């Protein structure tokens, strides 16, 4: 028996929808954000519509059941049912969307806001566009000394940072559970691998309070490390972050 | 076709009667040359006067620095928001200008094709295209005047400052504008007159001149706006060195020129596509339908051809902006404007999807298309899949429960899709598959006769698969497993791969289908009406997208009139939210489309006649 | 006509979808407003405001009042209406000024051009002034600021204001700290530090110099490092006997780099 095309279309869309849910939520264990899924499904539905309607004949086949439902006198019962159910469904969805809930409103933070061109760090005005890690050049000049610098950085990290960012730099330190937003996972390709060292220096030294306005709300619990660590210590920690994760800092020149 | 025959008939009558035409042409050419000379003279005279004044005042009048303004320097006129007025008017002017400049480019090409193939349909189509743009031309001029007027009204100091630097180019601009008008009217109104042999060549030359003048106009106007983004020829206080060429040839001038040139063609194609779609929908008989279907197909083809290289022109522009000022680059791609690129992704996705949909619908014109339609669903899957990757944002909108369940704002699967390498890969694959749709369309009505057809097809498959594999490899390996430097660098071999696949497969296909035979006649006009709406969507999405990207191009200057030189001190100097900008763009787009529909309507009215019975004396 | 309306409706819906997505589909981030212009716009200033600016500079950035006060460490400036002409007529005068305004500018920019009897650096026989050049160093008045101070001085002394508000100059930056300026390089030589912060305007360190503040030539023997650090960063915490409160600028901590402070302290503690 041939499946009606309308049913085919519905099955495909529903299949993709549940496919996303199953793959992400259950198989991969990383939920797919609802806002994104909505947009995904909008375009999946558009794609399905396109494939099912580019041919005149097949389109007629697709809409035939709908047409029949609306026009065929024999389907009066079904028509009445559908025409009652649809407004009710719409009404229900409007109701459930407007109903006040206990969920806190969605908060949006730009995780990597554009840095200012200069920032005041250690009482000095620093040009973030040209700032470089003073130890980075050691990497080529003297690999042994560089290794020592990295291990210095590791010591600083273990004493100060790992409580939140984790001893594997994966953002899962002992205190991470208590924080929202959770500490950044440096292993992730989307974090430090995308950034220049000067950016990290800015974020570490000025912490949550140093975030610009577009990164509001300022709920980051990152301390202002320039009050606790020396400039050299911070540069060494940055070396360690890249060294341990194996990422390279972003740079604009080869 | 009847109308066209009539026109041709009238034309042949005329030309038979008038043996003087060649002479007229020669006189005309002489006049044009003289006029050019006169122009030259005027320019020289103007230059001499300017130099004299310069000499006199040289000691006393050096160029002034950019003024430091306060909010009080911006006139409030009847409580009108000056920024919005200038924004909307500039945008409207730009849309029309893009359209008016683009149409002659492909009209010229279509006319040339018509001359080469001696297929009159091309000539008629070119004429119809230029007819649409001629009404738009006067609207462009009116809106340009309005823009000038509103700039002087709301931003007098900015205008004064810019005109001290660009006074010379403004003069040339005005002169060129007259030249453009003259050539355009000659080109349009002389269309039916300059037909056949030598005269056709004269007409084509006029077309070339029209494009040369039009493009120069655009380049001049581009210099003004890129000067505001990347000022050159001035010192840090804004004092002009007197070197106009330095001010024109500023850092971002050429990147913008290239981007605008390509985008204009795509945009012009989409608007005439909408015109054809409109005419198709309102066509009264099968013949008209066939004609406008064919016209719509060609317009869509032009739009897609120009659309394919557009992302690369865009990358080049963005890279140059980064190179000019890293801060401007970060403002552009990160932070507040980052979400704008998600909107852009949605719109470009819409463009790709509707262009493809139109091609698929168009396959119904051929009886041989059945052989290829079975692949369409796979193309659709790849297109939609790539598109989903393309618009996955870097920062996800997460509810609190999702945040908790993910353990942070970073998504381990979707996060990597949010960065550039994934998007570059996706867009290249989208382009290749759009091209594949086009390839199938081309093949749909042909049957190959060469003996090695099967081998050829295997080669095609090999070319496509190796190209796609290479793009995926470059994207995944360089994007995620190497230094970030290569992330940007890898996009270049990806683009090259895409181009190799497209060109290679076109060449291969032309050999496979040498001496091919047709399945049957193409049934122009046999296309569902839905396809016409795809053309409308193409035009609307293009319009809106241009408005949005125009906003960001201008918006990255932030609170500067001229970056780092002349500050915008008005109350309207703030950078608006994207929603606000989108609303302004939407209102402007609606105004534009209303005007365009008016233009279409006028083009229709001009060819319709009412015969009032008993009104005139017999 | 129906087609026409359909097409228009289709376009409106398409634009509506784009606008809707931009408004509701993505987060609305409100960009930071343009930075507030801290610069004063000279073009829109009245003479009164300009004089007021001069007064603020005199008391603030210029630190003029440290010496030009009732204690008589430097010539009083409320009598310039008569004094200026006297000095121009003085046979010792060798400067280039011909009127009060020019004389005032000259005194600000090259203070040693004419030193009023009894106000010179000790041991120079009134040929060298202890006053720093107000247009450079730690004061660094701009042209407009110098003129503003002169306007204030003229106004204060009951003279007719002869200066004009410059309109074609860089605007004045009123804030002590130029936010956009390139950070200066830290000094490493003790001489440069002492010179830059004009310590010798008030203190005698090695050679005879100012006496508005305690003599420091053997301070290392009397005070320890912590005391000196406090005295530098928070000068009013302890006031040495016989000296005025509020004389020493209390914003040194914002101007001096940590490295310079250490060098300075090393130096001072070694003065025994």
mmCIF file of N, CA and C in Angstrom, chain A residues 109-116 119-121 128 131 165 184 186 191-192 195-213 215 217-226 234-235 238 241:
data_model
loop_
_atom_site.group_PDB
_atom_site.id
_atom_site.type_symbol
_atom_site.label_atom_id
_atom_site.label_comp_id
_atom_site.label_asym_id
_atom_site.label_seq_id
_atom_site.Cartn_x
_atom_site.Cartn_y
_atom_site.Cartn_z
ATOM 1 N N UNK A 109 24.214 35.680 27.736
ATOM 2 C CA UNK A 109 25.474 36.367 27.936
ATOM 3 C C UNK A 109 26.329 36.144 26.705
ATOM 4 N N UNK A 110 26.985 37.203 26.301
ATOM 5 C CA UNK A 110 27.955 37.026 25.245
ATOM 6 C C UNK A 110 29.207 36.534 25.925
ATOM 7 N N UNK A 111 29.611 35.319 25.595
ATOM 8 C CA UNK A 111 30.719 34.742 26.340
ATOM 9 C C UNK A 111 32.036 35.413 25.958
ATOM 10 N N UNK A 112 32.152 35.736 24.707
ATOM 11 C CA UNK A 112 33.371 36.436 24.290
ATOM 12 C C UNK A 112 33.016 37.820 23.770
ATOM 13 N N UNK A 113 32.765 38.766 24.672
ATOM 14 C CA UNK A 113 32.444 40.111 24.184
ATOM 15 C C UNK A 113 33.678 40.730 23.550
ATOM 16 N N UNK A 114 33.446 41.683 22.654
ATOM 17 C CA UNK A 114 34.583 42.368 22.031
ATOM 18 C C UNK A 114 35.341 43.108 23.121
ATOM 19 N N UNK A 115 36.636 42.925 23.179
ATOM 20 C CA UNK A 115 37.390 43.625 24.219
ATOM 21 C C UNK A 115 37.506 45.100 23.888
ATOM 22 N N UNK A 116 37.661 45.929 24.905
ATOM 23 C CA UNK A 116 37.962 47.329 24.611
ATOM 24 C C UNK A 116 39.359 47.397 24.021
ATOM 25 N N UNK A 119 42.727 48.679 28.276
ATOM 26 C CA UNK A 119 42.124 48.417 29.573
ATOM 27 C C UNK A 119 43.131 48.820 30.629
ATOM 28 N N UNK A 120 42.606 49.128 31.805
ATOM 29 C CA UNK A 120 43.502 49.530 32.878
ATOM 30 C C UNK A 120 43.802 48.288 33.713
ATOM 31 N N UNK A 121 45.024 47.846 33.628
ATOM 32 C CA UNK A 121 45.417 46.639 34.334
ATOM 33 C C UNK A 121 46.683 46.943 35.110
ATOM 34 N N UNK A 128 45.277 46.498 24.404
ATOM 35 C CA UNK A 128 45.000 45.061 24.256
ATOM 36 C C UNK A 128 45.243 44.567 22.839
ATOM 37 N N UNK A 131 49.081 43.904 22.811
ATOM 38 C CA UNK A 131 49.678 43.215 23.957
ATOM 39 C C UNK A 131 50.044 41.780 23.588
ATOM 40 N N UNK A 165 37.789 25.685 37.703
ATOM 41 C CA UNK A 165 37.977 25.263 36.310
ATOM 42 C C UNK A 165 38.431 23.812 36.207
ATOM 43 N N UNK A 184 34.318 28.088 32.700
ATOM 44 C CA UNK A 184 34.600 27.767 31.305
ATOM 45 C C UNK A 184 35.441 26.500 31.201
ATOM 46 N N UNK A 186 38.177 24.834 29.285
ATOM 47 C CA UNK A 186 39.256 25.256 28.376
ATOM 48 C C UNK A 186 39.577 24.205 27.332
ATOM 49 N N UNK A 191 36.540 27.748 23.167
ATOM 50 C CA UNK A 191 36.925 28.733 24.188
ATOM 51 C C UNK A 191 38.298 29.329 23.887
ATOM 52 N N UNK A 192 39.319 28.920 24.653
ATOM 53 C CA UNK A 192 40.593 29.631 24.507
ATOM 54 C C UNK A 192 41.234 29.442 23.140
ATOM 55 N N UNK A 195 40.840 32.411 20.959
ATOM 56 C CA UNK A 195 41.167 33.735 21.483
ATOM 57 C C UNK A 195 42.660 34.000 21.484
ATOM 58 N N UNK A 196 42.974 35.280 21.496
ATOM 59 C CA UNK A 196 44.371 35.681 21.601
ATOM 60 C C UNK A 196 44.773 35.685 23.068
ATOM 61 N N UNK A 197 46.053 35.607 23.300
ATOM 62 C CA UNK A 197 46.525 35.598 24.692
ATOM 63 C C UNK A 197 46.184 36.898 25.409
ATOM 64 N N UNK A 198 46.212 38.007 24.661
ATOM 65 C CA UNK A 198 45.902 39.278 25.315
ATOM 66 C C UNK A 198 44.464 39.287 25.817
ATOM 67 N N UNK A 199 43.579 38.562 25.100
ATOM 68 C CA UNK A 199 42.185 38.485 25.516
ATOM 69 C C UNK A 199 42.092 37.744 26.863
ATOM 70 N N UNK A 200 42.797 36.632 26.949
ATOM 71 C CA UNK A 200 42.798 35.877 28.210
ATOM 72 C C UNK A 200 43.341 36.733 29.343
ATOM 73 N N UNK A 201 44.411 37.465 29.031
ATOM 74 C CA UNK A 201 45.024 38.311 30.047
ATOM 75 C C UNK A 201 44.010 39.327 30.563
ATOM 76 N N UNK A 202 43.275 39.908 29.619
ATOM 77 C CA UNK A 202 42.234 40.880 29.995
ATOM 78 C C UNK A 202 41.165 40.217 30.869
ATOM 79 N N UNK A 203 40.673 39.041 30.455
ATOM 80 C CA UNK A 203 39.598 38.398 31.193
ATOM 81 C C UNK A 203 40.059 37.944 32.574
ATOM 82 N N UNK A 204 41.311 37.458 32.676
ATOM 83 C CA UNK A 204 41.787 36.960 33.969
ATOM 84 C C UNK A 204 42.050 38.134 34.907
ATOM 85 N N UNK A 205 42.732 39.159 34.414
ATOM 86 C CA UNK A 205 43.097 40.254 35.308
ATOM 87 C C UNK A 205 41.878 41.034 35.787
ATOM 88 N N UNK A 206 40.901 41.236 34.905
ATOM 89 C CA UNK A 206 39.783 42.091 35.317
ATOM 90 C C UNK A 206 38.555 41.291 35.746
ATOM 91 N N UNK A 207 38.530 39.989 35.467
ATOM 92 C CA UNK A 207 37.476 39.120 35.985
ATOM 93 C C UNK A 207 36.070 39.527 35.597
ATOM 94 N N UNK A 208 35.106 38.994 36.336
ATOM 95 C CA UNK A 208 33.702 39.292 36.049
ATOM 96 C C UNK A 208 33.389 40.781 36.058
ATOM 97 N N UNK A 209 33.897 41.516 37.064
ATOM 98 C CA UNK A 209 33.568 42.950 37.106
ATOM 99 C C UNK A 209 34.121 43.730 35.921
ATOM 100 N N UNK A 210 35.093 43.172 35.209
ATOM 101 C CA UNK A 210 35.665 43.912 34.093
ATOM 102 C C UNK A 210 34.949 43.697 32.785
ATOM 103 N N UNK A 211 33.830 42.941 32.813
ATOM 104 C CA UNK A 211 33.126 42.669 31.565
ATOM 105 C C UNK A 211 32.438 43.925 31.046
ATOM 106 N N UNK A 212 32.440 44.126 29.727
ATOM 107 C CA UNK A 212 31.746 45.289 29.178
ATOM 108 C C UNK A 212 30.238 45.116 29.233
ATOM 109 N N UNK A 213 29.538 46.165 28.876
ATOM 110 C CA UNK A 213 28.099 46.171 29.069
ATOM 111 C C UNK A 213 27.385 45.090 28.270
ATOM 112 N N UNK A 215 28.133 42.219 27.767
ATOM 113 C CA UNK A 215 28.225 40.895 28.351
ATOM 114 C C UNK A 215 27.322 40.777 29.577
ATOM 115 N N UNK A 217 24.038 39.968 31.785
ATOM 116 C CA UNK A 217 24.221 40.339 33.186
ATOM 117 C C UNK A 217 25.574 39.883 33.734
ATOM 118 N N UNK A 218 26.090 40.686 34.649
ATOM 119 C CA UNK A 218 27.407 40.376 35.202
ATOM 120 C C UNK A 218 27.273 39.307 36.276
ATOM 121 N N UNK A 219 26.984 38.104 35.869
ATOM 122 C CA UNK A 219 26.840 37.083 36.897
ATOM 123 C C UNK A 219 28.079 36.217 36.954
ATOM 124 N N UNK A 220 29.096 36.596 36.222
ATOM 125 C CA UNK A 220 30.318 35.802 36.265
ATOM 126 C C UNK A 220 30.955 35.927 37.637
ATOM 127 N N UNK A 221 31.392 34.794 38.186
ATOM 128 C CA UNK A 221 32.019 34.866 39.501
ATOM 129 C C UNK A 221 33.532 34.850 39.386
ATOM 130 N N UNK A 222 34.049 35.099 38.251
ATOM 131 C CA UNK A 222 35.497 35.159 38.059
ATOM 132 C C UNK A 222 36.070 36.312 38.869
ATOM 133 N N UNK A 223 37.023 36.022 39.756
ATOM 134 C CA UNK A 223 37.600 37.112 40.553
ATOM 135 C C UNK A 223 38.468 38.036 39.706
ATOM 136 N N UNK A 224 38.743 39.195 40.271
ATOM 137 C CA UNK A 224 39.641 40.143 39.610
ATOM 138 C C UNK A 224 41.058 39.753 40.005
ATOM 139 N N UNK A 225 41.686 38.943 39.177
ATOM 140 C CA UNK A 225 42.935 38.309 39.608
ATOM 141 C C UNK A 225 44.094 39.274 39.718
ATOM 142 N N UNK A 226 43.996 40.449 39.125
ATOM 143 C CA UNK A 226 45.123 41.372 39.278
ATOM 144 C C UNK A 226 45.281 41.817 40.723
ATOM 145 N N UNK A 234 50.225 35.555 35.948
ATOM 146 C CA UNK A 234 49.091 35.397 35.034
ATOM 147 C C UNK A 234 49.567 34.993 33.654
ATOM 148 N N UNK A 235 50.634 35.601 33.186
ATOM 149 C CA UNK A 235 51.140 35.203 31.867
ATOM 150 C C UNK A 235 51.574 33.737 31.871
ATOM 151 N N UNK A 238 48.617 31.491 31.637
ATOM 152 C CA UNK A 238 48.110 31.445 30.264
ATOM 153 C C UNK A 238 48.933 30.452 29.446
ATOM 154 N N UNK A 241 47.666 27.058 30.349
ATOM 155 C CA UNK A 241 46.347 26.726 29.795
ATOM 156 C C UNK A 241 46.479 26.177 28.375
#
